mmCIF file of C-alpha atoms in Angstrom:
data_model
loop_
_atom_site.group_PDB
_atom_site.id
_atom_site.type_symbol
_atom_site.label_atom_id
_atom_site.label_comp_id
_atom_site.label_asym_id
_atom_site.label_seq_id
_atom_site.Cartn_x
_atom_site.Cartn_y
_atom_site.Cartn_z
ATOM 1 C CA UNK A 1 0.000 0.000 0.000
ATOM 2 C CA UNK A 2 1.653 3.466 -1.115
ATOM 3 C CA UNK A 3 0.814 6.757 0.879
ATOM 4 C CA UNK A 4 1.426 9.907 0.183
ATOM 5 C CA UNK A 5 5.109 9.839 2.032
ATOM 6 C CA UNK A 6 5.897 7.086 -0.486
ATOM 7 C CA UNK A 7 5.461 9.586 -3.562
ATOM 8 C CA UNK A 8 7.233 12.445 -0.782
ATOM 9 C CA UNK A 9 10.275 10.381 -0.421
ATOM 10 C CA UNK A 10 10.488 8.736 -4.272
ATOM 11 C CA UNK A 11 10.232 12.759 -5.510
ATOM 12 C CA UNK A 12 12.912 13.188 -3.129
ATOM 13 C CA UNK A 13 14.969 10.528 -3.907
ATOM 14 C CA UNK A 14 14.860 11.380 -7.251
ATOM 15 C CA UNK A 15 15.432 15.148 -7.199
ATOM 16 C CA UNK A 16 18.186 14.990 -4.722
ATOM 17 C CA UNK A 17 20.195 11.735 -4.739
ATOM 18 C CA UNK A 18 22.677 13.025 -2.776
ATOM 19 C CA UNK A 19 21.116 12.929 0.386
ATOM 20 C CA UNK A 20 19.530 10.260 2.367
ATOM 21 C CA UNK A 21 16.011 10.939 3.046
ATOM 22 C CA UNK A 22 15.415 7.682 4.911
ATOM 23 C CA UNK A 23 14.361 10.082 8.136
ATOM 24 C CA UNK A 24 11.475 11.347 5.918
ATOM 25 C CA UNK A 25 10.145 7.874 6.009
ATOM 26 C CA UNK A 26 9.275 7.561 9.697
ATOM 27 C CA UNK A 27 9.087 11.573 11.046
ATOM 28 C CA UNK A 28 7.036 12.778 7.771
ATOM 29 C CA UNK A 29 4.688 9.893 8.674
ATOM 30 C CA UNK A 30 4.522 10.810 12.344
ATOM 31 C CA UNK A 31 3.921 14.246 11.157
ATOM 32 C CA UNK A 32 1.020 13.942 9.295
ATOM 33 C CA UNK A 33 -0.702 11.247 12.074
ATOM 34 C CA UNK A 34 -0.169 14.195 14.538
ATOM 35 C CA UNK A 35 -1.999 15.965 12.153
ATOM 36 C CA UNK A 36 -4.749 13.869 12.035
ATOM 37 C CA UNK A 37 -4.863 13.200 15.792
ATOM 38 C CA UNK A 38 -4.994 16.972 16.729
ATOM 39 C CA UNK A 39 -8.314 17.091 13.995
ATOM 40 C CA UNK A 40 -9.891 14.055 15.631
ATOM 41 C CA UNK A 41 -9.305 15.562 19.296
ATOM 42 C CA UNK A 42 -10.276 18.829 18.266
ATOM 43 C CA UNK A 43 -13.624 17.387 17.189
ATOM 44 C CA UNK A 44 -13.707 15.116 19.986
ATOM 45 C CA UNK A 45 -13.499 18.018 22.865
ATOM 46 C CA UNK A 46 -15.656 20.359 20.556
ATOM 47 C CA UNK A 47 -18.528 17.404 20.952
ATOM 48 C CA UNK A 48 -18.370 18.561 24.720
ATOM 49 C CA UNK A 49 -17.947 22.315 24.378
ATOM 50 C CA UNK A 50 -13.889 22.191 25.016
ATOM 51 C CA UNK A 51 -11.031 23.562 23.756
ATOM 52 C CA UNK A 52 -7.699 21.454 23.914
ATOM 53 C CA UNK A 53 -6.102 23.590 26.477
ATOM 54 C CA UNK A 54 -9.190 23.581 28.658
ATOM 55 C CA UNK A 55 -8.980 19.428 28.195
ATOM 56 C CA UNK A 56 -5.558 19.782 29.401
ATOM 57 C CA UNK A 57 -6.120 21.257 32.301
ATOM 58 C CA UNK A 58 -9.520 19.437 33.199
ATOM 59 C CA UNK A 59 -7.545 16.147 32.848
ATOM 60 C CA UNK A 60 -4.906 17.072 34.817
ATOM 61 C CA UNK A 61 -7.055 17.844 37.661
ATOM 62 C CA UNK A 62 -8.885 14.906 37.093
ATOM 63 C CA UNK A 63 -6.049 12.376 36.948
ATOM 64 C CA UNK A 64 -4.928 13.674 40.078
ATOM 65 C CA UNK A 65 -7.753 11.782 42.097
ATOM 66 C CA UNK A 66 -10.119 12.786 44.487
ATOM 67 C CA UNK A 67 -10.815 15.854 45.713
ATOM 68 C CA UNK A 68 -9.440 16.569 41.940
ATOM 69 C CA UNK A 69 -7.136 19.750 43.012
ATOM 70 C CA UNK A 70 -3.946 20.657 42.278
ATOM 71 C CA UNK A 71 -1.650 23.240 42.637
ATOM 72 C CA UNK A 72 -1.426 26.385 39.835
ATOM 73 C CA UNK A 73 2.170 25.580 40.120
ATOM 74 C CA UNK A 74 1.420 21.556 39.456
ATOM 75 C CA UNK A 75 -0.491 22.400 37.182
ATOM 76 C CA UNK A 76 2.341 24.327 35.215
ATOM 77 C CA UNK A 77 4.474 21.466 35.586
ATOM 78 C CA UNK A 78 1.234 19.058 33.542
ATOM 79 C CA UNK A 79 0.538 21.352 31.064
ATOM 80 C CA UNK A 80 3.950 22.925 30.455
ATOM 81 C CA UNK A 81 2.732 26.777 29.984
ATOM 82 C CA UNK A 82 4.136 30.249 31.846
ATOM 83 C CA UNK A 83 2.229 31.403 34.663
ATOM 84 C CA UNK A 84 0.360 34.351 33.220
ATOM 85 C CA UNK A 85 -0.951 31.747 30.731
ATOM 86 C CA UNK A 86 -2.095 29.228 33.504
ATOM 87 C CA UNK A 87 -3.738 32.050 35.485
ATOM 88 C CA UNK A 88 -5.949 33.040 32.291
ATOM 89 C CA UNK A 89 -6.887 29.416 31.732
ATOM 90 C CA UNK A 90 -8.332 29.212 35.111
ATOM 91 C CA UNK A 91 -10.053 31.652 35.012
ATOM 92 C CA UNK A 92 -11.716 31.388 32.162
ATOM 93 C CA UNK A 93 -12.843 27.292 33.394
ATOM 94 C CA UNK A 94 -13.552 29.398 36.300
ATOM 95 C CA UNK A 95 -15.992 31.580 34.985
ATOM 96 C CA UNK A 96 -17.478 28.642 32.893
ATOM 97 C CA UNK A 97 -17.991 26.911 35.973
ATOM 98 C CA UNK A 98 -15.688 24.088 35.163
ATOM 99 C CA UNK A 99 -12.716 24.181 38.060
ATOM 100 C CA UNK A 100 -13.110 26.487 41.416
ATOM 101 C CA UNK A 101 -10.836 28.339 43.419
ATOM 102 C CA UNK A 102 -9.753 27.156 47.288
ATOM 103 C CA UNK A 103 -7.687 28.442 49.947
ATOM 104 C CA UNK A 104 -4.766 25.920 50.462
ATOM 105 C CA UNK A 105 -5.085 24.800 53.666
ATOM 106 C CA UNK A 106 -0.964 24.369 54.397
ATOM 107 C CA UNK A 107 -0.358 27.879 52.401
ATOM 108 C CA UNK A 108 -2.241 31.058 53.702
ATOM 109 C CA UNK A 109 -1.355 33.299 50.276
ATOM 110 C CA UNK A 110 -1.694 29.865 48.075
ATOM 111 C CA UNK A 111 -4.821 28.637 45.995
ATOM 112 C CA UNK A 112 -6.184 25.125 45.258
ATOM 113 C CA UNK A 113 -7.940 25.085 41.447
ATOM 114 C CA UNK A 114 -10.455 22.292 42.260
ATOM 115 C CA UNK A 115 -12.568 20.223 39.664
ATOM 116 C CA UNK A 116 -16.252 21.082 39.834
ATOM 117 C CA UNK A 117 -18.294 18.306 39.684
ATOM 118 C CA UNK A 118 -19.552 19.392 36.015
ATOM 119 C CA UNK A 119 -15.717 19.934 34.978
ATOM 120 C CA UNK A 120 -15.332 16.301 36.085
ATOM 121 C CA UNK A 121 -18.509 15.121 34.021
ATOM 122 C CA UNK A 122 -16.825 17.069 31.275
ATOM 123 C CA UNK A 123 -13.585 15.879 31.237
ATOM 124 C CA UNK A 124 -14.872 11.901 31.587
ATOM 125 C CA UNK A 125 -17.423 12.745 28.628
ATOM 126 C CA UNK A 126 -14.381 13.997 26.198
ATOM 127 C CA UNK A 127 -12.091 11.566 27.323
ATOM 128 C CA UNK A 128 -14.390 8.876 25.812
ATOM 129 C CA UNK A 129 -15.031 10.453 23.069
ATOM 130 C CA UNK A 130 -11.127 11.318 22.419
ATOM 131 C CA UNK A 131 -10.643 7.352 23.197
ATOM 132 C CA UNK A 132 -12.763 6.103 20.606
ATOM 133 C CA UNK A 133 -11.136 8.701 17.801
ATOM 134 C CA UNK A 134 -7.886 7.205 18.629
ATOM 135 C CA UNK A 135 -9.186 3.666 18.839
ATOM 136 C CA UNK A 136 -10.424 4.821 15.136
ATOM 137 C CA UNK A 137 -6.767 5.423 14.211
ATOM 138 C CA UNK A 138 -5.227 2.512 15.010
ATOM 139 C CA UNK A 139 -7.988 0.397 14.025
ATOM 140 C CA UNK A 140 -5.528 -0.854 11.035
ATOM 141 C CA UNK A 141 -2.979 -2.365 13.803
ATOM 142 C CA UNK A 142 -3.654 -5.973 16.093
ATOM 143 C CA UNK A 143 -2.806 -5.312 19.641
ATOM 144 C CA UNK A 144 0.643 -6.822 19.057
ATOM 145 C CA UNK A 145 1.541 -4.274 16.371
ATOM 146 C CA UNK A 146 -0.176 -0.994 18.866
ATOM 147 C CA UNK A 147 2.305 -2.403 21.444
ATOM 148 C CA UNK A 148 5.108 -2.782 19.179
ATOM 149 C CA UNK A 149 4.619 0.952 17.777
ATOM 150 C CA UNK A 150 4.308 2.577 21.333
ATOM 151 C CA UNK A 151 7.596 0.976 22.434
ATOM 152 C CA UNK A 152 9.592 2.229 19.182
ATOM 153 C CA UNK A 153 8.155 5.713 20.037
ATOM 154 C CA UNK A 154 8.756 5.559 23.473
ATOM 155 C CA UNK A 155 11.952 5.120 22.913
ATOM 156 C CA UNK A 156 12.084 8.172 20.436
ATOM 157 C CA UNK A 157 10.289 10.343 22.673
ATOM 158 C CA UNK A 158 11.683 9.470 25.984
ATOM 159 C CA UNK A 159 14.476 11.332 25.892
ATOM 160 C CA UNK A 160 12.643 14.721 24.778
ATOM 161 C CA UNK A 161 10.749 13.791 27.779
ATOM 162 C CA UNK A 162 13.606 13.655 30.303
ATOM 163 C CA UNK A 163 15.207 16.875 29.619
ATOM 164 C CA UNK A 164 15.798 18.867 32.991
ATOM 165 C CA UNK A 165 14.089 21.838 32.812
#
């Protein structure tokens, strides 16, 4: 089966024989997949009224158990964005209800950003629907071949992952 990489690479290949465009074989094909994994989650968290970021941040709070809170500062650290930019995303979930503002009990001038009950409902209803987009991807692979390809990538992406800092 020939994809569109295929004819990428063979244009390549013959235009510039020179240079080794093997690399284009795997990275042009994760490119485009990321491509068509940020449309499916788009329409997967637009189905429940979300934006990506506000998924991010909803899901972090969520994964982190009950009472779902965490930290602005944790929540940095999840998300990877500055400051100013986490204080604008909650409160904008704030305003639509989604996360709420506490006290933290062991920091008098600290805040808790707590999961509402209908952030949580939100966040488990986009989840789903995110899961069975993906699921939709990798419909084309057995089980055996899904684990295969999430080791090779972990292994590419594990070191981006583990830079200090």
């Amino acid at each position: 089966m020939e994809d569109e990489v295929d004819r990428l690479v063979a244009a390549w290949r013959r235009e510039r024989p020179d240079l080794d465009v093997e690399p284009l074989e795997v990275l042009s094909r994760v490119s485009r997949l990321a491509r068509h994994l940020d449309r499916a989650r788009r329409l997967a968290f637009s189905e429940h009224e979300l934006e990506p970021w506000e998924f991010d941040v909803l899901t972090a709070l969520r994964r982190a158990g009950t009472p779902y809170q965490l930290s602005p500062g944790q929540l940095l650290t999840q998300t990877l964005v500055t400051s100013g930019t986490m204080t604008n995303r909650i409160d904008r979930l704030t305003k639509k209800g989604l996360v709420a503002r506490l006290p933290d009990p062991n920091d008098r001038r600290g805040v808790l950003v707590r999961l509402t009950d209908e952030g949580r409902d939100r966040a488990d209803q986009a989840l789903a629907g995110l899961l069975a987009q993906e699921r939709a991807i990798l419909a084309e692979l057995s089980h055996t071949q899904r684990g295969e390809l999430a080791g090779l990538l972990r292994r590419l992406t594990a070191p981006f992952d583990n830079i200090p800092g």
